[in-house]
Amino acid sequence: DAGVIQSPRHEVTEMGQEVTLRCKPISGHNSLFWYRQTMMRGLELLIYFNNNVPIDDSGMPEDRFSAKMPNASFSTLKIQPSEPRDSAVYFCASSSGLAGALDTGELFFGEGSRLTVL
Amino acid sequence: TQLLEQSPQFLSIQEGENLTVYCNSSSVFSSLQWYRQEPGEGPVLLVTVVTGGEVKKLKRLTFQFGDARKDSSLHITAAQPGDTGLYLCAGALWGTYKYIFGTGTRLKVLA
């Protein structure tokens, strides 16, 4: 299996531009997560989907951020307009499990998309 | 608000030493996981603990889940340079798909 695939690996853009990050989860996984990682704040959960439906987007910083999952094999995270404080590594992860006592719910992460907003 | 606090944040030790990393919260989790992350890569799962008081061993690594399911520890015996990395605990909020990550412990083992 190819694992979770993210693109682009690196993105450098200017403030005000639109940024779209893409993720292909592992086939058969029914949960997908978007995280953001910075030195200051660590790994923050932005949003997660179950069976393509957004379940909790309380971690999305503000209206400039939006995420979609049109089908089981693809998700996007969009920032419009981007700002320098959005600079971070954005990770997508997928899981086949439910966070319950009888399920390991292992998260499989992609390699991340490093975003730099100038 | 950070739900999971890890300590220490940074740790630099000599090869062969032992160390313990702590993960604490005021929230109850259905399960708790430990991940290790290498530079330029995503975190990779080391272990999952699901029962209060559970202890799991993975070679030189020993993981424990607190009785109240609010905290966990990771103990490494005879650390090696290959253990260098960022260690993250992650708690699963009961009945949800929500995995919250700890603040992280950056470990460096010197040869």
CSV table of N, CA, C and O in Angstrom, one decimal, chain A residues 14-81:
chain,number,residue,atom,x,y,z
A,14,GLU,N,2.9,34.0,-1.5
A,14,GLU,CA,2.8,35.3,-0.9
A,14,GLU,C,1.5,35.6,-0.2
A,14,GLU,O,0.5,35.0,-0.6
A,15,MET,N,1.6,36.4,0.8
A,15,MET,CA,0.4,36.7,1.6
A,15,MET,C,-0.7,37.2,0.7
A,15,MET,O,-0.5,37.9,-0.3
A,16,GLY,N,-1.9,36.6,1.0
A,16,GLY,CA,-3.1,37.0,0.2
A,16,GLY,C,-3.4,36.0,-0.9
A,16,GLY,O,-4.6,36.0,-1.4
A,17,GLN,N,-2.5,35.1,-1.2
A,17,GLN,CA,-2.7,34.1,-2.2
A,17,GLN,C,-3.5,32.9,-1.7
A,17,GLN,O,-3.5,32.6,-0.5
A,18,GLU,N,-4.2,32.2,-2.6
A,18,GLU,CA,-4.9,31.0,-2.2
A,18,GLU,C,-4.0,29.8,-2.2
A,18,GLU,O,-3.2,29.6,-3.1
A,19,VAL,N,-4.2,28.9,-1.2
A,19,VAL,CA,-3.3,27.7,-1.1
A,19,VAL,C,-4.3,26.5,-1.0
A,19,VAL,O,-5.2,26.6,-0.2
A,20,THR,N,-4.0,25.5,-1.7
A,20,THR,CA,-4.8,24.3,-1.7
A,20,THR,C,-3.8,23.1,-1.4
A,20,THR,O,-2.9,22.9,-2.2
A,21,LEU,N,-4.1,22.4,-0.3
A,21,LEU,CA,-3.3,21.2,0.0
A,21,LEU,C,-4.2,20.0,-0.2
A,21,LEU,O,-5.4,20.0,0.0
A,22,ARG,N,-3.5,18.9,-0.7
A,22,ARG,CA,-4.3,17.7,-1.1
A,22,ARG,C,-3.9,16.5,-0.3
A,22,ARG,O,-2.7,16.4,0.1
A,23,CYS,N,-4.8,15.6,-0.2
A,23,CYS,CA,-4.5,14.4,0.5
A,23,CYS,C,-5.3,13.2,0.0
A,23,CYS,O,-6.5,13.3,-0.3
A,24,LYS,N,-4.6,12.1,-0.2
A,24,LYS,CA,-5.2,10.8,-0.6
A,24,LYS,C,-5.0,9.8,0.6
A,24,LYS,O,-3.8,9.4,0.8
A,25,PRO,N,-6.0,9.5,1.3
A,25,PRO,CA,-5.9,8.6,2.4
A,25,PRO,C,-5.6,7.1,1.9
A,25,PRO,O,-5.7,6.8,0.8
A,26,ILE,N,-5.3,6.3,2.9
A,26,ILE,CA,-5.1,4.9,2.6
A,26,ILE,C,-6.5,4.2,2.2
A,26,ILE,O,-7.5,4.5,2.9
A,27,SER,N,-6.5,3.5,1.2
A,27,SER,CA,-7.7,2.9,0.7
A,27,SER,C,-8.3,2.0,1.8
A,27,SER,O,-7.7,1.2,2.4
A,28,GLY,N,-9.6,2.2,2.0
A,28,GLY,CA,-10.4,1.5,3.0
A,28,GLY,C,-10.5,2.1,4.3
A,28,GLY,O,-11.3,1.7,5.2
A,29,HIS,N,-9.7,3.2,4.6
A,29,HIS,CA,-9.8,3.9,5.8
A,29,HIS,C,-11.0,4.8,5.8
A,29,HIS,O,-11.3,5.5,4.7
A,30,ASN,N,-11.7,4.9,6.9
A,30,ASN,CA,-13.0,5.7,6.8
A,30,ASN,C,-12.9,7.0,7.6
A,30,ASN,O,-13.9,7.7,7.7
A,31,SER,N,-11.7,7.3,8.2
A,31,SER,CA,-11.6,8.5,9.0
A,31,SER,C,-10.3,9.3,8.4
A,31,SER,O,-9.3,8.7,8.1
A,32,LEU,N,-10.5,10.6,8.3
A,32,LEU,CA,-9.4,11.4,7.8
A,32,LEU,C,-9.3,12.6,8.6
A,32,LEU,O,-10.3,13.3,9.0
A,33,PHE,N,-8.0,13.0,8.9
A,33,PHE,CA,-7.7,14.1,9.8
A,33,PHE,C,-6.7,15.1,9.2
A,33,PHE,O,-5.8,14.6,8.4
A,34,TRP,N,-6.9,16.3,9.4
A,34,TRP,CA,-6.0,17.4,9.0
A,34,TRP,C,-5.4,18.0,10.3
A,34,TRP,O,-6.1,18.4,11.2
A,35,TYR,N,-4.1,18.0,10.4
A,35,TYR,CA,-3.3,18.5,11.5
A,35,TYR,C,-2.4,19.6,11.0
A,35,TYR,O,-2.0,19.6,9.8
A,36,ARG,N,-2.1,20.5,11.9
A,36,ARG,CA,-1.1,21.6,11.6
A,36,ARG,C,0.0,21.5,12.7
A,36,ARG,O,-0.3,21.4,13.9
A,37,GLN,N,1.3,21.5,12.3
A,37,GLN,CA,2.4,21.5,13.2
A,37,GLN,C,3.3,22.7,13.1
A,37,GLN,O,3.8,23.0,12.1
A,38,THR,N,3.5,23.3,14.3
A,38,THR,CA,4.5,24.4,14.4
A,38,THR,C,5.3,24.2,15.7
A,38,THR,O,4.9,23.4,16.5
A,39,MET,N,6.4,24.8,15.7
A,39,MET,CA,7.3,24.7,16.9
A,39,MET,C,6.5,25.2,18.1
A,39,MET,O,6.6,24.6,19.2
A,40,MET,N,5.8,26.3,18.0
A,40,MET,CA,5.2,27.0,19.1
A,40,MET,C,4.0,26.2,19.6
A,40,MET,O,3.8,26.1,20.8
A,41,ARG,N,3.2,25.6,18.7
A,41,ARG,CA,1.9,25.1,19.1
A,41,ARG,C,1.8,23.6,19.0
A,41,ARG,O,0.8,23.0,19.3
A,42,GLY,N,2.9,23.0,18.5
A,42,GLY,CA,2.9,21.5,18.3
A,42,GLY,C,1.9,21.1,17.2
A,42,GLY,O,1.7,21.8,16.3
A,43,LEU,N,1.3,19.9,17.4
A,43,LEU,CA,0.5,19.3,16.4
A,43,LEU,C,-1.0,19.5,16.8
A,43,LEU,O,-1.5,19.0,17.8
A,44,GLU,N,-1.6,20.4,16.0
A,44,GLU,CA,-3.0,20.8,16.3
A,44,GLU,C,-4.0,20.1,15.4
A,44,GLU,O,-3.8,20.2,14.1
A,45,LEU,N,-5.1,19.6,15.9
A,45,LEU,CA,-6.1,19.0,15.0
A,45,LEU,C,-7.0,20.1,14.5
A,45,LEU,O,-7.5,20.9,15.2
A,46,LEU,N,-7.1,20.2,13.1
A,46,LEU,CA,-7.9,21.2,12.5
A,46,LEU,C,-9.3,20.7,12.2
A,46,LEU,O,-10.3,21.4,12.6
A,47,ILE,N,-9.4,19.5,11.6
A,47,ILE,CA,-10.7,19.0,11.3
A,47,ILE,C,-10.6,17.5,11.0
A,47,ILE,O,-9.5,17.0,10.7
A,48,TYR,N,-11.7,16.8,11.3
A,48,TYR,CA,-11.7,15.4,10.9
A,48,TYR,C,-13.0,15.0,10.3
A,48,TYR,O,-14.0,15.5,10.6
A,49,PHE,N,-12.9,14.0,9.4
A,49,PHE,CA,-14.0,13.5,8.6
A,49,PHE,C,-14.2,12.0,9.0
A,49,PHE,O,-13.2,11.3,9.2
A,50,ASN,N,-15.4,11.6,9.0
A,50,ASN,CA,-15.7,10.1,9.0
A,50,ASN,C,-16.7,9.8,7.9
A,50,ASN,O,-17.7,10.4,7.8
A,51,ASN,N,-16.3,8.8,7.1
A,51,ASN,CA,-17.1,8.4,6.0
A,51,ASN,C,-17.5,9.7,5.1
A,51,ASN,O,-18.6,9.9,4.7
A,52,ASN,N,-16.4,10.5,4.9
A,52,ASN,CA,-16.5,11.7,4.0
A,52,ASN,C,-17.3,12.8,4.6
A,52,ASN,O,-17.4,13.9,4.0
A,53,VAL,N,-17.8,12.7,5.8
A,53,VAL,CA,-18.6,13.7,6.4
A,53,VAL,C,-17.8,14.5,7.5
A,53,VAL,O,-17.2,13.8,8.4
A,54,PRO,N,-17.7,15.8,7.5
A,54,PRO,CA,-17.0,16.5,8.5
A,54,PRO,C,-17.7,16.4,9.8
A,54,PRO,O,-18.9,16.7,10.0
A,55,ILE,N,-16.9,15.9,10.8
A,55,ILE,CA,-17.5,15.6,12.1
A,55,ILE,C,-17.2,16.8,13.1
A,55,ILE,O,-18.1,17.1,13.9
A,56,ASP,N,-16.0,17.3,13.1
A,56,ASP,CA,-15.6,18.3,14.0
A,56,ASP,C,-14.6,19.2,13.3
A,56,ASP,O,-13.5,18.8,13.0
A,57,ASP,N,-15.0,20.5,13.2
A,57,ASP,CA,-14.1,21.5,12.6
A,57,ASP,C,-13.7,22.6,13.5
A,57,ASP,O,-13.4,23.7,13.2
A,58,SER,N,-13.9,22.3,14.8
A,58,SER,CA,-13.7,23.3,15.8
A,58,SER,C,-12.2,23.8,15.9
A,58,SER,O,-11.9,24.8,16.5
A,59,GLY,N,-11.3,23.0,15.3
A,59,GLY,CA,-9.9,23.4,15.3
A,59,GLY,C,-9.5,24.3,14.2
A,59,GLY,O,-8.4,24.8,14.1
A,60,MET,N,-10.4,24.5,13.2
A,60,MET,CA,-10.1,25.3,12.1
A,60,MET,C,-9.9,26.8,12.6
A,60,MET,O,-10.8,27.3,13.2
A,61,PRO,N,-8.8,27.4,12.3
A,61,PRO,CA,-8.5,28.7,12.9
A,61,PRO,C,-9.5,29.8,12.6
A,61,PRO,O,-9.9,30.5,13.5
A,62,GLU,N,-10.0,29.9,11.5
A,62,GLU,CA,-10.9,30.9,11.1
A,62,GLU,C,-11.5,30.7,9.7
A,62,GLU,O,-11.2,29.7,9.1
A,63,ASP,N,-12.4,31.6,9.3
A,63,ASP,CA,-13.1,31.3,8.0
A,63,ASP,C,-12.2,31.3,6.8
A,63,ASP,O,-12.6,30.8,5.8
A,64,ARG,N,-11.0,31.7,7.0
A,64,ARG,CA,-10.0,31.6,5.8
A,64,ARG,C,-9.7,30.1,5.5
A,64,ARG,O,-9.2,29.8,4.4
A,65,PHE,N,-9.9,29.2,6.4
A,65,PHE,CA,-9.6,27.8,6.2
A,65,PHE,C,-10.9,27.1,5.9
A,65,PHE,O,-12.0,27.3,6.5
A,66,SER,N,-10.8,26.2,4.9
A,66,SER,CA,-11.9,25.3,4.6
A,66,SER,C,-11.4,23.9,4.2
A,66,SER,O,-10.3,23.9,3.6
A,67,ALA,N,-12.1,22.9,4.4
A,67,ALA,CA,-11.7,21.5,4.0
A,67,ALA,C,-12.9,20.8,3.4
A,67,ALA,O,-14.0,21.0,3.8
A,68,LYS,N,-12.6,20.0,2.4
A,68,LYS,CA,-13.6,19.2,1.8
A,68,LYS,C,-13.1,17.8,1.6
A,68,LYS,O,-11.9,17.5,1.6
A,69,MET,N,-14.1,16.8,1.6
A,69,MET,CA,-13.8,15.5,1.3
A,69,MET,C,-14.9,15.0,0.3
A,69,MET,O,-15.9,14.4,0.8
A,70,PRO,N,-14.7,15.2,-1.0
A,70,PRO,CA,-15.8,14.9,-2.0
A,70,PRO,C,-16.0,13.4,-2.1
A,70,PRO,O,-17.1,13.0,-2.5
A,71,ASN,N,-15.0,12.6,-1.8
A,71,ASN,CA,-15.1,11.1,-1.9
A,71,ASN,C,-14.1,10.5,-1.0
A,71,ASN,O,-13.3,11.2,-0.3
A,72,ALA,N,-14.2,9.2,-0.9
A,72,ALA,CA,-13.4,8.4,0.1
A,72,ALA,C,-11.9,8.4,-0.1
A,72,ALA,O,-11.1,8.0,0.7
A,73,SER,N,-11.5,8.9,-1.3
A,73,SER,CA,-10.1,8.8,-1.7
A,73,SER,C,-9.4,10.2,-1.9
A,73,SER,O,-8.3,10.3,-2.4
A,74,PHE,N,-10.1,11.2,-1.5
A,74,PHE,CA,-9.5,12.6,-1.7
A,74,PHE,C,-10.0,13.6,-0.7
A,74,PHE,O,-11.2,13.7,-0.5
A,75,SER,N,-9.1,14.5,-0.3
A,75,SER,CA,-9.5,15.6,0.6
A,75,SER,C,-8.6,16.8,0.3
A,75,SER,O,-7.5,16.6,-0.1
A,76,THR,N,-9.2,18.0,0.5
A,76,THR,CA,-8.4,19.2,0.3
A,76,THR,C,-8.6,20.1,1.5
A,76,THR,O,-9.6,20.1,2.2
A,77,LEU,N,-7.5,20.8,1.8
A,77,LEU,CA,-7.5,21.9,2.8
A,77,LEU,C,-7.1,23.2,2.1
A,77,LEU,O,-6.1,23.2,1.5
A,78,LYS,N,-8.0,24.1,2.1
A,78,LYS,CA,-7.8,25.4,1.4
A,78,LYS,C,-7.7,26.6,2.4
A,78,LYS,O,-8.4,26.7,3.4
A,79,ILE,N,-6.7,27.4,2.1
A,79,ILE,CA,-6.5,28.7,2.8
A,79,ILE,C,-6.7,29.8,1.9
A,79,ILE,O,-5.9,29.9,0.9
A,80,GLN,N,-7.6,30.7,2.1
A,80,GLN,CA,-7.9,31.8,1.3
A,80,GLN,C,-8.4,33.0,2.0
A,80,GLN,O,-9.6,32.9,2.6
A,81,PRO,N,-7.8,34.1,2.1
A,81,PRO,CA,-6.4,34.4,1.7
A,81,PRO,C,-5.4,33.9,2.7
A,81,PRO,O,-5.6,33.9,3.9
